[in-house]
Amino acid sequence: MDLLNTLVDKGLRRETPTRAEALAVLATTDDELLDVVAAAGKVRRHWFGRRVKLNYLVNLKSGLCPEDCSYCSQRLGSKADILKYTWLKPDEASRAAAAGLAGGAKRVCLVASGRGPTDRDVDRVSDTIKAIKEQNEDVEVCACLGLLSDGQAERLREAGADAYNHNLNTSESTYGEITTTHTYADRVDTVRKAHAAGLSACSGLIAGMGETDEDLVDVVFSLRELDPDSVPVNFLIPFEGTPLAKEWNLTPQRCLRILAMVRFVCPDVEVRIAGGREVHLRTMQPLALHLANSIFLGDYLTSEGQAGKADLEMIADAGFEVEGAGEVTLPEHRTGGGCGSHEGGGCGSHEGGGVCGTVPASAPAPAASASADEPRPDLVAVRRRGAGTDLAPNA
């Protein structure tokens, strides 16, 4: 396909595709899917080889959130039967992190529900970061604590944080339909605060909330402008007891097209398959490794993931290798402190992130992309082990 050849050439040059090209990737048919995966895989291998970076989530504070994000099992008014607990102590969080590091993770993501941290919360997390790094000097630590106030990103950086996650989640034009207690602009501001403090910015999206192809392209192009070093791609986990419990809009093929589009728009960025891969990609997960170079190991914030041992076997069986602690994830041009050299690049989880990359807009979505998956609530398993429990974690 001429489209795919063009996208590969642009990806190898770090040149931004057009919106029409990005939309065309989402509109490809299932018959064309393997060609799409192969093309995006060339871009992925050019920048990241066959390495897969492992990340491990530690949910520092579960549930009890005052925000009303419709996708989130921890939201205000959620009836989802999830674990609820207040802040883990630094030694508890460090022990939880150690399980993921023993399983091969090189980054620990410290997540807490809520609108944003108080200064006391920043102190708690700072102590936790120091406790983790005392035991594992080379580990990367990413914090995800919600909307940041002035000076908080700098304090986290001084405490040893390497990165900060705050997802845009969906397009600016539809954000108000998903959340009303804060704005899209609030999220953008937090990503910019992290960037300005010298933290590696991590910001991504959630697919499967009923959005259009245009919404997906909008949010990915917005992410490219913000220039995060890593882009987590979450696939909605429709928790019973949340407003989006009936949104089963994804097929494995649709998920692969979304990941390919993200890779073409953000070719040299760490693209991470985050929450929902087991629910929606299912047996197609190994193919997704040809598109993304990063995954979460084990469980997520409030849901259980694939067994950690199965993750490692999947990576090996697919012909990939786990990225070592001493290896640098990002290409050399992106390792100078967060701001890459994208043309047009700007300096400024749900599972994988809390508050915690032309078809006319009126055109109907193509049938291959619009067909809904059969609901599989049996695949949504609430986390009952690991952080906040007395049971061993999954890592």
Coordinates of C-alpha atoms in Angstrom, one line a residue:
M1 CA 0.0 0.0 0.0
D2 CA 1.3 3.4 -0.9
L3 CA -0.1 4.8 2.4
L4 CA 2.0 2.4 4.5
N5 CA 5.2 3.0 2.5
T6 CA 4.7 6.7 3.0
L7 CA 4.1 6.3 6.8
V8 CA 7.2 4.1 7.2
D9 CA 9.3 6.7 5.4
K10 CA 7.9 9.4 7.6
G11 CA 8.3 7.4 10.7
L12 CA 12.0 6.7 10.0
R13 CA 12.5 10.5 9.6
R14 CA 10.4 11.5 12.6
E15 CA 8.1 13.4 10.3
T16 CA 4.5 13.9 11.3
P17 CA 1.9 12.1 9.2
T18 CA -1.1 14.1 8.0
R19 CA -4.4 13.8 9.8
A20 CA -5.8 12.1 6.7
E21 CA -3.0 9.5 6.8
A22 CA -3.6 8.8 10.5
L23 CA -7.4 8.4 9.9
A24 CA -6.7 6.1 7.0
V25 CA -4.8 3.7 9.3
L26 CA -7.8 3.4 11.5
A27 CA -10.0 2.8 8.4
T28 CA -8.0 -0.1 7.1
T29 CA -9.8 -3.4 6.8
D30 CA -9.1 -6.7 8.6
D31 CA -7.6 -8.1 5.4
E32 CA -5.0 -5.3 5.5
L33 CA -4.3 -5.6 9.2
L34 CA -1.1 -7.7 8.9
D35 CA 0.3 -5.2 6.4
V36 CA -0.4 -2.4 8.8
V37 CA 1.3 -4.2 11.7
A38 CA 4.3 -5.1 9.5
A39 CA 4.7 -1.4 8.4
A40 CA 4.4 0.0 11.9
G41 CA 6.7 -2.7 13.1
K42 CA 9.5 -1.4 10.9
V43 CA 9.2 2.0 12.6
R44 CA 9.1 0.4 16.0
R45 CA 12.2 -1.8 15.3
H46 CA 14.1 1.2 13.8
W47 CA 13.9 3.2 17.0
F48 CA 13.7 0.4 19.7
G49 CA 14.9 -2.8 18.2
R50 CA 13.2 -5.9 19.6
R51 CA 13.4 -4.6 23.2
V52 CA 10.3 -4.6 25.5
K53 CA 10.5 -2.4 28.6
L54 CA 8.6 -3.7 31.6
N55 CA 6.8 -1.3 34.0
Y56 CA 5.2 -2.1 37.3
L57 CA 2.3 -0.3 39.0
V58 CA 2.0 0.2 42.7
N59 CA -1.4 1.6 43.7
L60 CA -0.5 3.8 46.7
K61 CA -4.1 4.8 47.6
S62 CA -7.1 3.0 46.1
G63 CA -10.6 4.3 45.6
L64 CA -12.0 7.2 47.5
C65 CA -11.6 9.7 44.6
P66 CA -13.7 12.9 44.5
E67 CA -13.4 13.2 40.7
D68 CA -16.1 11.9 38.4
C69 CA -14.1 10.4 35.5
S70 CA -16.7 8.1 33.8
Y71 CA -14.2 5.4 32.9
C72 CA -12.7 5.0 36.4
S73 CA -13.6 2.3 39.0
Q74 CA -12.2 4.7 41.7
R75 CA -14.5 7.6 40.7
L76 CA -16.9 9.5 42.9
G77 CA -20.1 7.4 43.0
S78 CA -18.5 4.2 41.6
K79 CA -20.3 1.1 42.6
A80 CA -17.4 -1.2 41.4
D81 CA -16.4 -3.6 44.1
I82 CA -12.7 -2.6 44.2
L83 CA -10.1 -2.5 46.9
K84 CA -10.3 0.7 49.0
Y85 CA -7.5 1.8 51.2
T86 CA -5.6 4.9 52.2
W87 CA -1.9 5.7 51.7
L88 CA 0.6 2.8 51.9
K89 CA 3.6 3.5 54.1
P90 CA 6.9 3.9 52.3
D91 CA 8.2 0.5 53.4
E92 CA 4.9 -1.2 52.2
A93 CA 5.2 0.5 48.8
S94 CA 8.9 -0.4 48.6
R95 CA 8.1 -4.1 49.2
A96 CA 5.3 -4.0 46.6
A97 CA 7.7 -2.4 44.1
A98 CA 10.4 -5.0 44.8
A99 CA 8.1 -7.8 43.5
G100 CA 7.8 -6.1 40.1
L101 CA 11.6 -5.3 39.9
A102 CA 12.3 -9.0 40.7
G103 CA 10.1 -9.9 37.7
G104 CA 12.2 -7.8 35.4
A105 CA 10.5 -4.3 35.6
K106 CA 12.9 -1.4 35.2
R107 CA 10.3 1.3 36.0
V108 CA 8.0 1.5 39.0
C109 CA 4.8 3.7 38.6
L110 CA 3.5 5.1 41.9
V111 CA -0.1 5.9 41.5
A112 CA -2.6 7.5 43.9
S113 CA -6.3 8.2 43.3
G114 CA -7.5 11.8 43.9
R115 CA -7.8 15.2 42.2
G116 CA -4.2 16.0 43.0
P117 CA -1.6 15.8 45.9
T118 CA -1.4 18.0 48.9
D119 CA 2.0 19.1 49.9
R120 CA 1.9 16.5 52.6
D121 CA 1.1 13.9 50.0
V122 CA 4.1 15.0 48.0
D123 CA 6.2 14.5 51.2
R124 CA 4.7 10.9 51.5
V125 CA 5.5 10.1 47.9
S126 CA 9.0 11.6 48.2
D127 CA 9.7 9.3 51.2
T128 CA 8.4 6.4 49.2
I129 CA 10.6 7.2 46.2
K130 CA 13.7 7.4 48.4
A131 CA 12.8 4.1 50.1
I132 CA 12.5 2.4 46.7
K133 CA 15.8 3.9 45.4
E134 CA 17.7 3.0 48.5
Q135 CA 17.0 -0.7 47.7
N136 CA 17.2 -0.3 43.9
E137 CA 19.5 2.5 42.9
D138 CA 19.0 2.1 39.1
V139 CA 15.2 1.8 39.0
E140 CA 13.2 4.5 37.2
V141 CA 10.3 5.9 39.3
C142 CA 7.3 7.5 37.7
A143 CA 4.7 9.3 39.9
C144 CA 1.0 9.6 38.9
L145 CA -0.7 11.7 41.6
G146 CA -3.2 13.8 39.6
L147 CA -3.2 17.5 38.9
L148 CA 0.0 19.2 40.1
S149 CA 0.2 22.6 41.9
D150 CA 3.1 25.0 41.3
G151 CA 6.4 23.6 42.7
Q152 CA 5.2 20.1 43.3
A153 CA 6.9 18.6 40.2
E154 CA 10.2 20.2 41.2
R155 CA 9.9 18.6 44.7
L156 CA 9.2 15.2 43.2
R157 CA 12.2 15.6 40.9
E158 CA 14.4 16.5 43.9
A159 CA 13.2 13.4 45.8
G160 CA 14.4 11.2 42.9
A161 CA 11.4 10.9 40.6
D162 CA 12.4 10.3 37.0
A163 CA 9.0 10.8 35.3
Y164 CA 5.4 12.0 35.9
N165 CA 2.3 10.5 34.3
H166 CA -0.8 12.4 33.5
N167 CA -2.9 11.2 30.6
L168 CA -5.0 13.4 28.3
N169 CA -7.3 10.3 27.8
T170 CA -9.5 11.7 25.0
S171 CA -9.9 14.6 22.6
E172 CA -10.4 18.1 23.9
S173 CA -13.7 18.4 22.1
T174 CA -15.2 15.4 23.9
Y175 CA -13.4 15.6 27.3
G176 CA -16.4 17.3 29.0
E177 CA -18.6 14.3 28.2
I178 CA -16.2 12.0 30.1
T179 CA -15.3 14.2 33.1
T180 CA -16.9 17.3 34.6
T181 CA -14.8 17.9 37.8
H182 CA -11.7 19.1 36.0
T183 CA -10.9 20.1 32.4
Y184 CA -8.7 19.0 29.5
A185 CA -6.7 22.2 30.0
D186 CA -6.0 21.2 33.6
R187 CA -4.4 18.0 32.3
V188 CA -2.3 19.7 29.7
D189 CA -1.1 22.1 32.4
T190 CA 0.1 19.3 34.6
V191 CA 2.0 17.6 31.7
R192 CA 3.7 20.9 31.0
K193 CA 4.6 21.4 34.7
A194 CA 6.2 18.0 34.7
H195 CA 8.2 18.8 31.6
A196 CA 9.3 22.1 32.9
A197 CA 10.6 20.6 36.1
G198 CA 12.9 18.3 34.2
L199 CA 10.8 15.1 34.7
S200 CA 10.3 12.8 31.7
A201 CA 6.7 13.4 30.7
C202 CA 4.4 10.4 30.3
S203 CA 0.9 11.0 28.9
G204 CA -1.5 8.9 26.9
L205 CA -5.0 8.0 26.1
I206 CA -7.9 5.6 26.7
A207 CA -9.6 4.0 23.7
G208 CA -13.0 2.3 23.7
M209 CA -15.1 5.0 25.4
G210 CA -17.3 5.5 22.4
E211 CA -15.0 8.0 20.7
T212 CA -14.8 8.5 17.0
D213 CA -11.7 8.0 14.8
E214 CA -11.4 11.8 14.7
D215 CA -11.3 11.9 18.5
L216 CA -8.5 9.3 18.6
V217 CA -6.4 11.2 16.0
D218 CA -7.1 14.5 17.8
V219 CA -5.7 13.2 21.1
V220 CA -2.7 11.5 19.6
F221 CA -1.8 14.7 17.6
S222 CA -2.2 16.7 20.8
L223 CA 0.1 14.3 22.6
R224 CA 2.7 14.7 19.9
E225 CA 2.6 18.5 20.4
L226 CA 3.1 18.0 24.1
D227 CA 6.1 15.8 23.3
P228 CA 6.0 13.2 26.1
D229 CA 8.7 10.6 26.2
S230 CA 6.2 7.8 26.8
V231 CA 2.6 7.4 25.6
P232 CA 0.6 4.7 27.4
V233 CA -2.4 3.4 25.4
N234 CA -5.2 2.1 27.6
F235 CA -8.1 0.2 26.4
L236 CA -11.2 0.8 28.5
I237 CA -11.9 -1.8 31.1
P238 CA -15.7 -1.6 31.4
F239 CA -16.1 -2.1 35.2
E240 CA -19.6 -2.9 36.4
G241 CA -20.7 0.0 38.6
T242 CA -19.2 2.7 36.4
P243 CA -21.1 4.8 33.7
L244 CA -19.1 3.1 30.9
A245 CA -19.8 -0.4 32.0
K246 CA -21.7 -1.2 28.8
E247 CA -19.1 0.3 26.4
W248 CA -17.7 -2.8 24.6
N249 CA -16.6 -1.1 21.4
L250 CA -13.2 -2.7 20.8
T251 CA -12.0 -5.8 18.9
P252 CA -8.5 -7.1 18.9
Q253 CA -8.1 -5.8 15.3
R254 CA -9.3 -2.3 16.3
C255 CA -6.8 -2.2 19.1
L256 CA -4.0 -3.1 16.8
R257 CA -5.0 -0.4 14.4
I258 CA -5.0 2.1 17.2
L259 CA -1.5 1.1 18.4
A260 CA -0.2 1.3 14.8
M261 CA -1.6 4.8 14.4
V262 CA 0.0 5.9 17.6
R263 CA 3.3 4.5 16.5
F264 CA 3.2 6.3 13.1
V265 CA 2.3 9.6 14.8
C266 CA 4.8 9.2 17.6
P267 CA 7.5 7.0 16.0
D268 CA 10.4 7.6 18.4
V269 CA 8.4 7.6 21.7
E270 CA 8.0 4.8 24.2
V271 CA 4.6 3.5 23.3
R272 CA 3.2 1.4 26.2
I273 CA 0.4 -1.0 26.1
A274 CA -1.4 -0.3 29.4
G275 CA -4.7 -1.3 31.0
G276 CA -7.1 -3.5 29.1
R277 CA -4.7 -5.4 26.8
E278 CA -5.8 -8.8 28.3
V279 CA -9.5 -7.9 28.0
H280 CA -9.5 -6.6 24.4
L281 CA -6.3 -7.9 22.6
R282 CA -6.6 -11.3 24.2
T283 CA -4.7 -13.9 22.1
M284 CA -3.5 -11.0 19.7
Q285 CA -1.3 -9.6 22.5
P286 CA 2.0 -10.9 20.9
L287 CA 1.2 -9.0 17.6
A288 CA 0.9 -5.8 19.6
L289 CA 4.6 -6.1 20.7
H290 CA 5.4 -5.3 17.1
L291 CA 3.8 -1.9 17.6
A292 CA 4.5 -1.0 21.2
N293 CA 7.9 -1.3 23.0
S294 CA 6.6 -1.2 26.5
I295 CA 4.0 -3.0 28.7
F296 CA 2.9 -3.2 32.3
L297 CA 3.9 -6.4 34.1
G298 CA 1.3 -8.2 36.1
D299 CA -1.7 -6.4 37.6
Y300 CA -3.1 -2.9 37.2
L301 CA -4.5 -0.4 39.7
T302 CA -7.8 -2.1 40.5
S303 CA -7.9 -5.0 38.0
E304 CA -5.9 -8.1 37.6
G305 CA -3.7 -8.6 34.6
Q306 CA -2.1 -11.6 32.9
A307 CA 0.2 -13.6 35.1
G308 CA 3.7 -12.0 35.2
K309 CA 5.3 -15.3 34.1
A310 CA 2.9 -15.5 31.1
D311 CA 3.9 -11.9 30.2
L312 CA 7.6 -13.0 30.1
E313 CA 6.9 -16.1 28.2
M314 CA 4.8 -14.1 25.6
I315 CA 7.7 -11.7 25.1
A316 CA 10.2 -14.5 24.5
D317 CA 7.9 -16.6 22.3
A318 CA 7.2 -13.6 20.1
G319 CA 10.9 -13.2 19.5
F320 CA 11.4 -10.1 21.7
E321 CA 13.6 -9.5 24.7
V322 CA 13.1 -7.8 28.0
E323 CA 15.0 -4.5 28.2
G324 CA 17.8 -4.6 30.7
A325 CA 18.2 -2.1 33.6
G326 CA 21.4 -0.8 32.1
E327 CA 19.9 -0.1 28.7
V328 CA 18.6 3.3 27.6
T329 CA 15.0 3.1 26.4
L330 CA 14.8 6.2 24.3
P331 CA 16.8 7.0 21.1
E332 CA 19.8 9.2 21.7
H333 CA 18.2 12.4 20.4
R334 CA 15.5 12.1 23.1
T335 CA 17.7 11.5 26.1
G336 CA 18.8 15.0 26.8
G337 CA 16.0 15.7 29.4
G338 CA 12.6 15.1 27.9
C339 CA 12.2 17.5 24.9
G340 CA 12.8 15.6 21.7
S341 CA 13.4 17.2 18.3
H342 CA 10.0 16.5 16.7
E343 CA 9.1 18.7 13.9
G344 CA 6.4 20.8 15.6
G345 CA 7.1 19.3 19.0
G346 CA 6.3 21.5 21.9
C347 CA 8.1 22.1 25.1
G348 CA 6.1 23.4 27.6
S349 CA -5.2 4.1 35.1
H350 CA -8.0 4.6 34.9
E351 CA -5.7 1.7 34.7
G352 CA -2.3 3.3 34.1
G353 CA -3.2 6.9 35.1
G354 CA -5.7 8.6 37.3
V355 CA -6.6 12.3 37.6
C356 CA -3.9 10.6 39.2
G357 CA -1.0 10.8 16.8
T358 CA -8.8 13.2 5.0
V359 CA -12.1 11.7 6.1
P360 CA -14.6 14.5 6.7
A361 CA -15.8 14.7 10.3
S362 CA -19.3 13.9 9.2
A363 CA -18.4 10.7 7.4
P364 CA -19.6 7.5 8.9
A365 CA -17.0 5.2 10.5
P366 CA -16.1 2.3 8.2
A367 CA -17.8 -1.0 9.1
A368 CA -14.6 -2.8 9.9
S369 CA -13.7 -0.2 12.6
A370 CA -17.2 0.3 14.0
S371 CA -18.2 -3.3 14.7
A372 CA -18.5 -3.8 18.4
D373 CA -16.9 -6.7 20.2
E374 CA -19.1 -9.1 22.1
P375 CA -19.1 -8.1 25.8
R376 CA -16.7 -10.2 27.9
P377 CA -17.3 -9.1 31.5
D378 CA -15.8 -12.4 32.6
L379 CA -12.4 -11.0 31.6
V380 CA -12.7 -8.1 34.0
A381 CA -11.2 -9.4 37.2
V382 CA -11.0 -7.0 40.2
R383 CA -7.6 -7.0 41.9
R384 CA -7.6 -8.8 45.2
R385 CA -3.9 -9.3 45.7
G386 CA -0.7 -7.2 46.0
A387 CA -0.7 -3.6 47.3
G388 CA -3.3 -3.0 50.0
T389 CA -3.7 -6.8 50.7
D390 CA -1.9 -9.6 52.6
L391 CA -1.6 -11.7 49.4
A392 CA 1.4 -11.9 47.2
P393 CA 1.4 -9.6 44.2
N394 CA 1.3 -10.8 40.6
A395 CA 4.8 -10.1 39.0

